[in-house]
Amino acid sequence: MQRVMNYTDEHELYRETVRAFLEREVEPYKDQWDLDRLIDRKVYAAAANSGIYGLQIPEQYGGSGESDYRYRMVVCEEVAQVNALSFGVTVSLQDDLVLHYLLDLATEEQRRRWLPQFADGTVIGALAMTEPGAGSDLRGIKTTARRDGGDWILNGQKTFISSGIMADLVIVAACTDRDAGSRGFTLFVVERDMPGFLRGRKLEKMGLPGQDTAELFFEDVRIPAANLLGEEGRGLQHLMSHLPRERLGVSASAIATARAIFDRTAEYCRQRRAYGRPLVDLQHVRFELAEMSTQLDVATAFIDQSVLAYNSGTLTATDAAKGKWFMSELQKTILDRCIQLHGGYGYMMEYPVARAYLDTRIQTIYGGTTEVMKEVIGRELSR
């Protein structure tokens, strides 16, 4: 089936660059990173310098000024092919979250201060919203920031923060006026060496072991006014307005990973023999493959349309939510079926399907749970 979203020759040349980078800088090391539960940060400098992420950074700050999301799709597809999902999550964290916020909300002074360091890979960013008592419901944030002269004093705790250990710059959501309701939250940029900024334990997860996830603590951290991001009191609105890009990133990763593992499974079924013939000769196996192939083709058409809508500035929060829940649930379902078709081998961690299965489980949770996505869509329908 011809895809709705056609790649140009430039995209395919970029694919060759991404593929060569992954072969050289990621594939030889990704297993050790998982064992270490931490990716060597040198790879991100190499990735930034190779244009694997940060393409949208304007030229005057060291980037390419390229906003076409199809390039992000190429990266997602190639990362999925080599099953380097821990690496891919950190790349997505930079492109689909941190840089997206900075490019939209930063002042000119802030752009000059931070963007060149992202462009050369010397700075890794993180986004700190989630707290022990506040996940999808951001209004439950208890981290506070109060004025002190021209500065702000930040206190609180965040958890489940991707890249929390290695991050040099963290965008933190805090309550600045408890009586102002949804207009009482503000975003601040906390930098690595600020006194009172402490990192807790590196959390042990069931999947994505190489991608560091941490608890963060803020104890009377003095934030200069120059580190307030966006408008005071509009932090919640800023967070909400940037969720479609984040959720598109989850959808892109989901469809790419599901497709890559399906392709490996189809080939396995052609090669693996049972009862004297290839698995694919069994009608049940053929039906399983036929169903998954159809589901992937239909889902890909939706994602392609979403990417084109994002490029044109017309991707709605509702459509992003539809893609996020459906693609992440489909990814989970397909990888489970692929495990089954592999039989006992699918349970072995040396097989890509087993690792991808564990890495996949978080997809229906972060970026907004499936249940929250359905609530977003349902509220739109009930108007």
XYZ file of C-alpha atoms in Angstrom:
383
model
C 0.000 0.000 0.000
C 1.307 3.438 -0.890
C 1.688 5.648 2.163
C -0.315 8.842 2.541
C 2.841 10.642 3.644
C 5.410 10.421 0.867
C 9.068 10.790 1.696
C 11.168 12.883 -0.697
C 14.668 12.110 -1.923
C 15.960 14.422 0.826
C 14.224 12.330 3.474
C 15.721 9.147 2.065
C 19.203 10.677 2.037
C 18.639 11.650 5.648
C 17.576 8.055 6.370
C 20.952 6.862 5.113
C 22.654 9.306 7.482
C 20.563 8.113 10.431
C 21.118 4.466 9.554
C 24.896 4.937 9.308
C 24.969 6.818 12.616
C 23.018 4.106 14.430
C 25.222 1.377 12.974
C 28.367 3.221 14.060
C 27.428 4.879 17.347
C 24.482 2.966 18.840
C 24.226 -0.690 17.808
C 27.646 -1.741 19.192
C 26.897 -0.231 22.599
C 23.150 -0.416 23.245
C 23.257 -3.756 25.087
C 25.923 -2.489 27.472
C 23.915 0.683 28.069
C 20.971 -1.436 29.119
C 23.187 -3.413 31.500
C 24.628 -0.186 32.923
C 21.129 1.332 33.136
C 22.590 4.509 31.671
C 23.465 5.615 28.149
C 26.894 7.146 27.611
C 26.058 10.819 27.133
C 28.809 11.186 24.525
C 26.459 9.570 22.012
C 24.080 12.515 22.283
C 26.790 14.993 21.326
C 27.570 12.781 18.345
C 23.847 12.531 17.527
C 23.325 16.294 17.688
C 26.379 16.947 15.522
C 25.115 14.386 13.002
C 21.661 15.990 12.856
C 19.867 13.035 14.442
C 17.922 15.463 16.597
C 17.593 19.219 17.059
C 17.014 19.904 13.357
C 14.348 22.473 14.201
C 16.822 24.716 16.052
C 17.229 27.869 13.909
C 20.464 28.354 12.013
C 21.544 31.375 14.082
C 21.707 29.090 17.143
C 23.575 26.264 15.408
C 20.727 24.164 14.005
C 19.242 23.584 10.586
C 15.928 25.367 11.050
C 14.097 22.319 9.669
C 10.615 21.825 11.155
C 9.318 19.051 8.837
C 8.207 16.266 11.199
C 8.855 13.648 8.544
C 12.511 13.776 9.561
C 11.496 12.796 13.095
C 9.530 9.893 11.618
C 12.631 8.710 9.786
C 14.566 8.666 13.063
C 11.771 6.764 14.823
C 11.641 4.167 12.055
C 15.393 3.602 11.980
C 15.750 3.460 15.765
C 12.993 0.835 15.817
C 14.812 -1.216 13.194
C 17.859 -1.570 15.463
C 15.679 -1.937 18.589
C 17.454 0.896 20.435
C 14.365 2.200 22.166
C 16.099 3.602 25.271
C 18.193 5.802 23.001
C 15.130 6.709 20.959
C 13.173 7.867 24.015
C 15.892 10.347 24.984
C 16.052 11.700 21.431
C 12.277 12.125 21.497
C 12.513 13.816 24.888
C 14.766 16.459 23.372
C 12.913 16.983 20.083
C 9.289 16.462 21.079
C 9.369 18.008 24.547
C 12.276 20.119 25.782
C 13.253 21.820 22.530
C 9.612 22.250 21.572
C 9.052 24.243 24.782
C 12.216 26.315 24.405
C 11.597 27.177 20.767
C 8.040 28.284 21.497
C 8.431 30.001 24.860
C 12.020 31.149 25.376
C 12.974 34.809 25.159
C 15.716 35.874 22.764
C 18.183 36.012 25.657
C 17.204 32.504 26.735
C 17.505 31.201 23.194
C 21.043 32.576 22.884
C 21.924 31.075 26.252
C 20.574 27.550 25.778
C 19.894 26.597 22.166
C 23.523 26.505 20.909
C 24.310 23.978 23.644
C 21.446 21.763 22.507
C 22.596 22.135 18.907
C 26.073 20.802 19.719
C 24.836 18.160 22.159
C 26.639 19.479 25.235
C 23.352 19.980 27.113
C 20.667 17.354 27.762
C 17.228 18.557 28.822
C 14.359 17.101 30.830
C 10.749 18.029 31.578
C 9.582 17.738 35.195
C 5.815 17.688 35.582
C 4.949 14.420 37.342
C 4.932 14.236 41.130
C 4.186 11.406 43.584
C 0.616 12.717 43.849
C 0.192 14.334 40.437
C 0.443 12.472 37.151
C -2.049 12.989 34.365
C -3.942 15.499 36.542
C -1.470 18.384 36.446
C -3.662 20.540 38.684
C -2.481 18.358 41.563
C 1.077 19.751 41.337
C 2.358 20.621 44.827
C 5.815 21.959 43.921
C 5.783 25.673 44.718
C 7.702 28.775 43.718
C 7.425 32.019 45.680
C 8.858 35.419 44.926
C 11.906 36.639 46.810
C 12.941 40.027 45.511
C 13.616 39.597 41.810
C 14.084 35.825 42.141
C 11.888 32.818 42.855
C 12.395 30.185 45.557
C 11.466 26.692 44.348
C 10.502 23.821 46.656
C 9.081 20.416 45.869
C 9.600 16.971 44.443
C 9.203 15.371 41.008
C 9.265 11.715 40.061
C 9.421 9.473 36.961
C 11.548 12.154 35.238
C 13.100 10.827 32.029
C 16.804 11.750 31.760
C 16.593 13.048 35.329
C 20.078 11.806 36.165
C 21.979 13.203 33.193
C 19.904 16.324 32.502
C 21.757 19.640 32.590
C 18.604 21.720 32.216
C 15.178 20.822 33.598
C 11.894 22.574 32.792
C 9.929 22.451 36.057
C 6.225 23.100 36.532
C 5.407 24.785 39.855
C 2.439 26.383 41.581
C 2.985 30.123 42.008
C -0.500 31.087 43.210
C -2.630 28.448 44.913
C -5.729 30.688 44.793
C -5.568 31.351 41.048
C -6.789 27.935 39.920
C -5.546 26.939 36.474
C -3.764 30.298 36.160
C -1.633 29.654 39.221
C 1.136 27.582 37.615
C 4.401 28.714 36.046
C 7.326 27.038 34.244
C 10.923 27.532 35.365
C 14.247 26.350 33.962
C 16.468 24.767 36.611
C 20.132 24.342 35.693
C 22.472 21.591 36.843
C 24.550 23.384 39.472
C 21.879 25.462 41.178
C 22.170 25.032 44.977
C 19.329 22.998 46.422
C 18.679 21.051 43.209
C 19.139 17.410 44.194
C 18.754 14.163 42.299
C 17.297 11.164 44.043
C 17.674 7.548 43.100
C 17.782 6.286 39.558
C 14.527 4.381 39.308
C 14.540 0.745 38.239
C 11.941 0.154 35.543
C 10.586 -2.960 33.873
C 11.606 -1.639 30.441
C 13.805 0.993 28.786
C 16.654 0.198 31.208
C 19.237 2.378 29.457
C 17.024 5.462 29.625
C 17.662 6.969 33.049
C 14.582 7.911 35.041
C 14.879 9.666 38.387
C 13.379 11.455 41.334
C 14.240 15.156 41.588
C 14.158 17.349 44.690
C 14.142 21.134 44.988
C 15.045 22.576 48.375
C 14.946 26.368 48.410
C 16.392 26.542 44.904
C 16.878 30.197 43.963
C 15.657 30.722 40.404
C 16.563 34.039 38.752
C 13.745 35.816 36.959
C 15.683 35.237 33.728
C 14.906 31.513 34.077
C 11.133 31.867 34.084
C 9.889 30.206 30.889
C 6.867 31.637 29.095
C 4.375 33.745 31.008
C 3.900 33.766 34.756
C 0.635 32.052 35.650
C 0.242 30.378 32.266
C 2.297 27.267 32.978
C -0.669 24.922 32.793
C -1.773 26.414 29.487
C 1.783 26.101 28.165
C 1.857 22.438 29.176
C -1.508 21.709 27.578
C -0.647 23.457 24.316
C 2.503 21.363 23.901
C 0.898 17.991 24.568
C -0.104 17.322 20.909
C 3.553 17.303 19.828
C 4.500 15.034 22.739
C 1.659 12.639 21.927
C 2.512 12.621 18.238
C 6.017 11.579 19.287
C 4.625 8.620 21.254
C 2.448 7.644 18.281
C 5.408 7.842 15.892
C 7.523 5.600 18.099
C 4.624 3.175 18.605
C 3.879 2.612 14.933
C 7.574 2.376 14.025
C 8.309 -0.195 16.729
C 5.198 -2.254 16.022
C 6.063 -2.340 12.314
C 9.690 -3.309 12.927
C 8.815 -6.157 15.299
C 6.019 -7.368 13.027
C 8.432 -7.545 10.077
C 10.897 -9.558 12.168
C 8.099 -11.872 13.291
C 6.802 -12.448 9.761
C 10.318 -13.420 8.678
C 10.647 -15.697 11.714
C 7.400 -17.441 10.752
C 8.716 -17.970 7.235
C 11.924 -19.536 8.540
C 10.803 -21.434 11.645
C 9.515 -24.944 10.963
C 6.935 -26.965 12.868
C 5.427 -30.302 11.913
C 7.812 -30.461 8.981
C 6.847 -27.173 7.350
C 7.274 -23.401 7.906
C 5.028 -21.810 10.501
C 3.585 -19.552 7.833
C 2.058 -22.598 6.149
C -0.306 -22.938 9.108
C -3.601 -21.152 8.511
C -3.788 -19.744 12.033
C -0.354 -18.154 11.678
C -1.258 -16.674 8.302
C -4.455 -15.232 9.763
C -2.523 -13.696 12.670
C -0.058 -12.087 10.275
C -2.849 -10.926 7.987
C -4.687 -9.219 10.842
C -1.574 -7.467 12.134
C -0.510 -6.357 8.673
C -3.935 -4.848 8.059
C -4.007 -3.097 11.439
C -0.575 -1.611 10.824
C -1.491 -0.337 7.370
C -4.661 1.325 8.639
C -2.853 2.834 11.630
C -0.002 4.078 9.459
C -2.471 6.004 7.304
C -3.736 7.822 10.409
C -0.224 8.641 11.602
C 0.763 9.881 8.152
C -2.229 12.210 8.153
C -1.325 13.371 11.668
C 2.238 14.189 10.621
C 1.037 16.163 7.619
C -1.491 17.966 9.835
C 1.246 18.806 12.318
C 3.445 20.165 9.535
C 0.605 22.422 8.412
C -0.214 23.536 11.949
C -3.641 21.859 12.004
C -3.091 18.830 14.295
C -5.676 19.188 17.049
C -5.297 18.058 20.646
C -8.184 15.631 20.093
C -6.629 14.004 17.028
C -3.264 13.766 18.794
C -5.027 12.048 21.698
C -6.744 9.631 19.314
C -3.434 8.690 17.756
C -1.640 8.382 21.086
C -4.042 5.948 22.744
C -4.793 3.904 19.649
C -1.187 3.542 18.464
C 0.213 2.733 21.888
C -2.499 0.144 22.571
C -1.994 -1.342 19.100
C 1.750 -1.518 19.702
C 1.144 -3.391 22.950
C -1.278 -5.803 21.289
C 0.921 -6.522 18.284
C 4.039 -7.136 20.334
C 2.124 -9.531 22.567
C 0.958 -11.484 19.516
C 4.461 -11.475 18.080
C 5.785 -12.952 21.340
C 3.222 -15.734 21.013
C 4.221 -16.504 17.431
C 7.866 -16.772 18.500
C 6.939 -19.400 21.085
C 9.590 -20.007 23.750
C 12.150 -17.957 21.854
C 9.961 -14.911 22.237
C 10.493 -15.099 25.992
C 14.270 -14.942 25.646
C 15.863 -11.511 26.106
C 18.344 -12.193 23.301
C 15.450 -11.850 20.862
C 14.449 -8.277 19.926
C 10.760 -9.064 20.388
C 11.266 -9.751 24.123
C 13.152 -6.519 24.768
C 10.727 -4.468 22.707
C 7.809 -6.036 24.604
C 9.144 -4.770 27.941
C 10.065 -1.364 26.518
C 6.608 -1.011 24.988
C 4.532 -1.313 28.162
C 5.088 2.297 29.252
C 3.708 3.701 25.991
C 0.074 3.555 27.138
C 0.986 5.403 30.355
C 3.358 8.304 29.772
C 2.305 11.314 27.753
C -1.192 10.781 29.168
C -2.720 7.388 29.897
C -5.104 5.684 27.500
C -7.948 6.492 29.886
C -7.057 10.199 29.940
C -6.824 10.246 26.126
C -10.339 8.835 25.884
C -11.542 11.464 28.346
C -10.001 14.222 26.178
C -11.781 12.840 23.119
C -15.039 12.252 24.993
C -15.172 15.804 26.303
C -14.763 17.119 22.771
C -17.610 14.901 21.578
C -19.913 15.981 24.407
C -19.766 19.695 23.569
